[in-house]
Coordinates of C-alpha atoms and ligand atoms in Angstrom, one line a residue:
X1 CA -37.9 6.4 23.8
X2 CA -39.4 3.0 24.5
X3 CA -37.5 -0.2 24.8
X4 CA -38.5 -1.5 21.3
X5 CA -37.4 1.8 19.7
X6 CA -34.1 1.7 21.6
X7 CA -33.5 -1.9 20.5
X8 CA -34.3 -0.9 16.9
X9 CA -31.9 1.9 17.0
X10 CA -29.1 -0.3 18.4
X11 CA -29.8 -2.9 15.7
X12 CA -29.7 -0.2 13.0
X13 CA -26.3 1.1 14.4
X14 CA -25.0 -2.4 14.5
X15 CA -26.1 -3.0 10.9
X16 CA -24.5 0.3 9.8
X17 CA -21.2 -0.7 11.4
X18 CA -21.2 -4.0 9.7
X19 CA -21.9 -2.6 6.2
X20 CA -19.2 0.1 6.4
X21 CA -16.3 -0.9 4.1
X22 CA -13.4 -2.5 5.8
X23 CA -11.0 0.3 5.0
X24 CA -13.4 3.0 6.4
X25 CA -13.3 1.4 9.9
X26 CA -9.9 2.7 10.9
X27 CA -8.0 -0.2 12.4
X28 CA -6.2 1.4 15.4
X29 CA -2.9 0.1 14.1
X30 CA -3.4 2.3 11.0
X31 CA -2.9 5.5 12.9
X32 CA -0.8 4.4 15.9
X33 CA 2.6 6.1 15.7
X34 CA 5.6 3.8 15.0
X35 CA 9.3 4.7 15.6
X36 CA 11.0 5.8 12.3
X37 CA 14.2 3.8 11.6
X38 CA 16.7 3.1 8.8
X39 CA 16.0 -0.3 7.1
X40 CA 19.1 -0.5 4.9
X41 CA 21.3 1.9 2.9
X42 CA 19.3 5.1 2.3
X43 CA 15.9 3.5 2.9
X44 CA 13.9 4.5 6.0
X45 CA 10.6 3.4 7.6
X46 CA 8.4 6.5 8.3
X47 CA 4.9 4.9 8.5
X48 CA 2.5 4.1 11.3
X49 CA 2.3 0.6 13.0
X50 CA 0.4 -0.8 9.9
X51 CA 0.2 1.8 7.2
X52 CA 3.7 1.6 5.7
X53 CA 5.4 4.7 4.3
X54 CA 9.0 4.7 3.1
X55 CA 11.6 7.4 2.7
X56 CA 14.5 7.2 0.3
X57 CA 17.2 9.9 1.0
X58 CA 19.4 10.9 -1.8
X59 CA 21.8 13.9 -2.1
X60 CA 19.4 15.3 -4.6
X61 CA 16.4 15.1 -2.3
X62 CA 13.9 12.7 -0.9
X63 CA 11.4 10.2 -2.3
X64 CA 8.4 9.3 -0.2
X65 CA 6.3 6.1 -0.9
X66 CA 2.7 6.2 0.4
X67 CA 0.9 9.3 1.8
X68 CA -1.6 7.1 3.7
X69 CA -4.7 8.6 5.2
X70 CA -5.2 12.4 5.5
X71 CA -4.7 12.1 9.3
X72 CA -1.4 10.2 8.7
X73 CA 0.4 13.2 7.2
X74 CA 1.4 14.9 10.5
X75 CA 2.7 11.5 11.7
X76 CA 4.7 10.9 8.5
X77 CA 6.1 14.5 8.7
X78 CA 7.1 14.0 12.3
X79 CA 8.9 10.7 11.4
X80 CA 10.7 12.3 8.5
X81 CA 11.8 15.3 10.6
X82 CA 12.9 13.2 13.6
X83 CA 15.3 11.4 11.3
X84 CA 16.8 14.7 10.5
X85 CA 15.3 15.3 7.1
X86 CA 13.3 18.3 5.8
X87 CA 9.8 17.6 4.6
X88 CA 10.2 20.3 1.9
X89 CA 13.1 18.2 0.5
X90 CA 10.5 15.5 -0.7
X91 CA 10.8 15.8 -4.5
X92 CA 8.9 12.7 -5.6
X93 CA 5.8 11.1 -4.0
X94 CA 4.9 7.5 -5.0
X95 CA 2.1 5.1 -3.9
X96 CA 1.5 1.4 -3.6
X97 CA -2.0 1.7 -5.0
X98 CA -5.0 4.1 -5.2
X99 CA -6.9 3.2 -2.0
X100 CA -7.5 5.8 0.6
X101 CA -5.2 4.1 3.2
X102 CA -2.2 4.6 0.9
X103 CA -3.0 7.8 -1.1
X104 CA -5.6 10.0 0.8
X105 CA -2.8 12.2 2.2
X106 CA -1.2 12.9 -1.2
X107 CA -2.8 16.3 -1.9
X108 CA -1.6 17.6 1.5
X109 CA 1.9 16.2 1.1
X110 CA 2.2 17.8 -2.4
X111 CA 0.9 21.1 -0.9
X112 CA 3.4 21.0 2.1
X113 CA 6.5 19.7 0.2
X114 CA 6.0 20.7 -3.5
X115 CA 6.7 17.1 -4.4
X116 CA 5.8 15.8 -7.9
X117 CA 3.3 12.9 -7.8
X118 CA 4.1 9.9 -9.9
X119 CA 1.3 7.2 -10.3
X120 CA 0.9 4.0 -12.4
X121 CA -1.4 4.6 -15.4
X122 CA -4.2 2.3 -14.2
X123 CA -4.5 4.3 -10.9
X124 CA -4.3 7.8 -12.4
X125 CA -8.1 8.3 -13.0
X126 CA -8.7 7.1 -9.5
X127 CA -6.3 9.4 -7.6
X128 CA -7.2 12.4 -9.9
X129 CA -11.0 11.8 -9.1
X130 CA -10.3 11.5 -5.3
X131 CA -11.5 7.9 -5.4
X132 CA -14.7 8.4 -7.5
X133 CA -13.3 6.3 -10.4
X134 CA -12.5 3.3 -8.2
X135 CA -14.1 0.1 -9.6
X136 CA -15.2 -1.1 -6.2
X137 CA -15.5 1.8 -3.8
X138 CA -16.2 4.7 -6.3
X139 CA -19.8 5.2 -5.0
X140 CA -18.8 5.1 -1.3
X141 CA -18.3 8.7 -0.1
X142 CA -16.5 7.5 3.0
X143 CA -13.7 6.1 0.8
X144 CA -13.1 9.4 -1.0
X145 CA -10.2 11.8 -0.5
X146 CA -8.9 15.1 -2.0
X147 CA -8.3 14.6 -5.8
X148 CA -4.6 15.0 -6.6
X149 CA -3.1 15.9 -9.9
X150 CA -0.6 13.4 -11.3
X151 CA 2.6 15.0 -12.6
X152 CA 4.1 11.8 -14.3
X153 CA 2.1 8.8 -15.5
X154 CA 4.0 5.6 -14.9
X155 CA 3.9 2.4 -17.0
X156 CA 4.9 -1.1 -16.1
X157 CA 8.7 -1.3 -15.4
X158 CA 9.3 2.4 -15.6
X159 CA 12.1 3.6 -13.5
X160 CA 12.1 6.6 -11.1
X161 CA 15.5 8.1 -10.4
X162 CA 16.8 10.7 -8.0
X163 CA 20.5 11.1 -7.3
X164 CA 22.0 7.6 -7.7
X165 CA 18.9 5.8 -6.5
X166 CA 16.8 4.0 -9.1
X167 CA 13.4 2.5 -8.3
X168 CA 11.5 0.2 -10.6
X169 CA 7.6 0.3 -10.8
X170 CA 6.3 -3.2 -11.4
X171 CA 2.6 -3.3 -12.4
X172 CA 1.0 -6.0 -10.1
X173 CA -2.7 -5.3 -10.8
X174 CA -5.9 -6.8 -9.6
X175 CA -6.3 -5.2 -6.1
X176 CA -6.5 -1.9 -8.2
X177 CA -5.8 -1.4 -11.9
X178 CA -2.5 0.3 -11.1
X179 CA -1.2 -1.6 -8.0
X180 CA 2.5 -1.1 -8.0
X181 CA 5.2 -3.2 -6.5
X182 CA 8.4 -1.1 -6.1
X183 CA 11.9 -2.6 -6.2
X184 CA 15.3 -1.0 -5.6
X185 CA 18.7 -2.2 -4.5
X186 CA 20.4 -1.1 -1.3
X187 CA 24.0 -1.4 -0.3
X188 CA 24.5 -2.5 3.3
X189 CA 27.5 -4.0 5.0
X190 CA 29.3 -4.6 1.7
X191 CA 26.3 -6.5 0.2
X192 CA 23.8 -5.5 -2.4
X193 CA 20.3 -6.2 -1.1
X194 CA 17.2 -6.5 -3.4
X195 CA 14.3 -4.7 -1.8
X196 CA 10.7 -5.5 -2.7
X197 CA 7.8 -3.3 -1.5
X198 CA 4.7 -5.3 -2.3
X199 CA 1.8 -3.2 -3.6
X200 CA -1.0 -5.6 -2.5
X201 CA -1.9 -9.0 -3.8
X202 CA -5.1 -9.2 -1.7
X203 CA -8.7 -9.8 -2.7
X204 CA -10.8 -7.5 -0.6
X205 CA -14.2 -8.5 0.8
X206 CA -16.9 -8.0 -1.8
X207 CA -14.5 -8.1 -4.8
X208 CA -16.1 -9.8 -7.8
X209 CA -13.5 -11.9 -9.7
X210 CA -16.1 -13.3 -12.1
X211 CA -18.3 -11.2 -14.4
X212 CA -17.1 -7.9 -13.0
X213 CA -18.5 -5.3 -15.3
X214 CA -16.5 -2.5 -13.7
X215 CA -13.2 -4.4 -14.1
X216 CA -13.7 -7.2 -16.6
X217 CA -10.1 -8.4 -16.6
X218 CA -9.7 -8.4 -12.8
X219 CA -8.9 -12.2 -12.4
X220 CA -6.4 -12.2 -15.3
X221 CA -4.8 -9.1 -13.8
X222 CA -4.3 -10.8 -10.4
X223 CA -2.7 -13.8 -12.2
X224 CA -0.4 -11.4 -14.1
X225 CA 0.5 -9.8 -10.7
X226 CA 1.4 -13.1 -9.0
X227 CA 3.6 -14.1 -12.0
X228 CA 5.5 -10.8 -11.6
X229 CA 5.8 -11.2 -7.8
X230 CA 7.1 -14.8 -8.1
X231 CA 9.8 -13.6 -10.5
X232 CA 11.2 -10.7 -8.4
X233 CA 14.5 -11.4 -6.6
X234 CA 14.0 -10.4 -2.9
X235 CA 16.2 -10.0 0.1
X236 CA 14.4 -7.3 2.0
X237 CA 10.7 -8.0 2.1
X238 CA 8.4 -4.9 2.6
X239 CA 4.9 -3.9 1.6
X240 CA 2.1 -1.4 1.7
X241 CA 1.0 -2.7 5.2
X242 CA 3.3 -3.6 8.0
X243 CA 1.2 -6.8 8.5
X244 CA 2.3 -8.1 5.1
X245 CA 5.8 -8.7 6.3
X246 CA 5.6 -8.8 10.1
X247 CA 6.9 -5.2 10.8
X248 CA 6.4 -5.2 14.5
X249 CA 8.0 -8.6 15.1
X250 CA 11.0 -7.8 12.8
X251 CA 11.4 -4.4 14.3
X252 CA 11.6 -5.9 17.8
X253 CA 14.4 -8.1 16.5
X254 CA 16.0 -5.1 14.8
X255 CA 16.0 -3.1 18.1
X256 CA 17.5 -6.1 19.9
X257 CA 20.5 -5.7 17.6
X258 CA 19.6 -8.0 14.6
X259 CA 20.4 -5.6 11.8
X260 CA 19.4 -8.4 9.3
X261 CA 15.9 -8.7 10.7
X262 CA 14.3 -7.4 7.5
X263 CA 16.2 -9.8 5.2
X264 CA 13.6 -12.4 4.6
X265 CA 13.6 -14.0 1.1
X266 CA 11.8 -17.1 2.4
X267 CA 9.1 -15.1 4.1
X268 CA 8.6 -13.2 0.8
X269 CA 8.2 -16.4 -1.2
X270 CA 5.8 -17.9 1.4
X271 CA 3.8 -14.7 1.5
X272 CA 3.3 -14.6 -2.3
X273 CA 2.4 -18.3 -2.5
X274 CA -0.1 -17.9 0.4
X275 CA -1.8 -14.9 -1.2
X276 CA -1.9 -16.6 -4.6
X277 CA -3.6 -19.7 -2.9
X278 CA -6.1 -17.3 -1.2
X279 CA -6.8 -15.7 -4.6
X280 CA -7.3 -19.0 -6.4
X281 CA -9.6 -20.3 -3.6
X282 CA -11.8 -17.2 -3.8
X283 CA -11.9 -17.4 -7.6
X284 CA -12.8 -21.1 -7.5
X285 CA -15.5 -20.3 -4.9
X286 CA -17.0 -17.6 -7.1
X287 CA -16.9 -19.8 -10.2
X288 CA -18.6 -22.7 -8.4
X289 CA -21.3 -20.3 -7.1
X290 CA -22.0 -19.1 -10.6
X291 CA -22.7 -22.7 -11.9
Ligands
LIG301 ZN1 -6.0 -1.5 -0.9

C-alpha cells in the first residue's frame, strides 16, 4: 500500500469515527463497574460508573430501573447479587427512556429474571421494534438492540406498586417520545425523602427541534417536560446517567461517611434550569438558522 493510499485509509477511518452516533461510541465510564450501595430506604444503586441502574427491594420482590447496554447485564446482575438479592426476584423492569444505553439489556434481563416490562406509551413502539421506530436513530443499525415485548403500557402519572413501594411515572418527553422521570418516597433516619430519577432533558447532537417531520411536536414536548421537572419536589436527585447528578463525587462523600451526600435539592433545581437554558439556546439557534 503506498503512502497516499495509507493516508486515504486513515482519513476514511477518522471520518467514520466522527460520524458514528455519540451513543455508539461507548464511553469507557458506561461499562466501568461501580460499587453497588444503598442510597436510602429500600433504594440501591446497581449501575456502572455512568449508566445508572436502580434496584428497589420490597418484601414482594424487586424492581429494576434501566437495563442499560446488552454488555451491562452481567455487571448489573453481579451488583444485585453482591447486595444479597436474587436476580430472579426482579418482578418489574422499568426504563428511563428508549435509547440503547438504558434499554438494550431488557430482553436479556426479562429472559434471566422473568420480570414484567413496563414502558411509557410513547416509547413502546421503539423498544418493541428494537430501536427501529426511534425518530432519530431508527435507521442506524448500530443503535439497535433485541426487540422486547412490553407487558404493561404506562401513561403519564401512572403508578407502579410492589409491596408497599409506589413509584410514579412522569412523562417528560422530547429526548424520546416516552422519556420517563420516576419519583418515589423513601424513609431514612425518621425523614421522608422525595426521590427524583430524571429521565433525560438533553438535546442530543443532530436533534431537529424545528420542522422535525419524524417528531413534529418535539420542541413543545421538551417544554412540557421542563414544566414537569420544575414542579417535582426533590430531596434525592438521581438520573439516567451518573453524570447528571455527580454520582462519583457524591459517592466519594458517601463512602467518607456523609450519608446525606445524595440529598441535593439545590443541585436538582440548578440542573433542570441549566438543561432548560441549553434547550432554549439550541431552539433559538435552529430558529435563527431557518430565517
Ligand atoms: Zn438518551
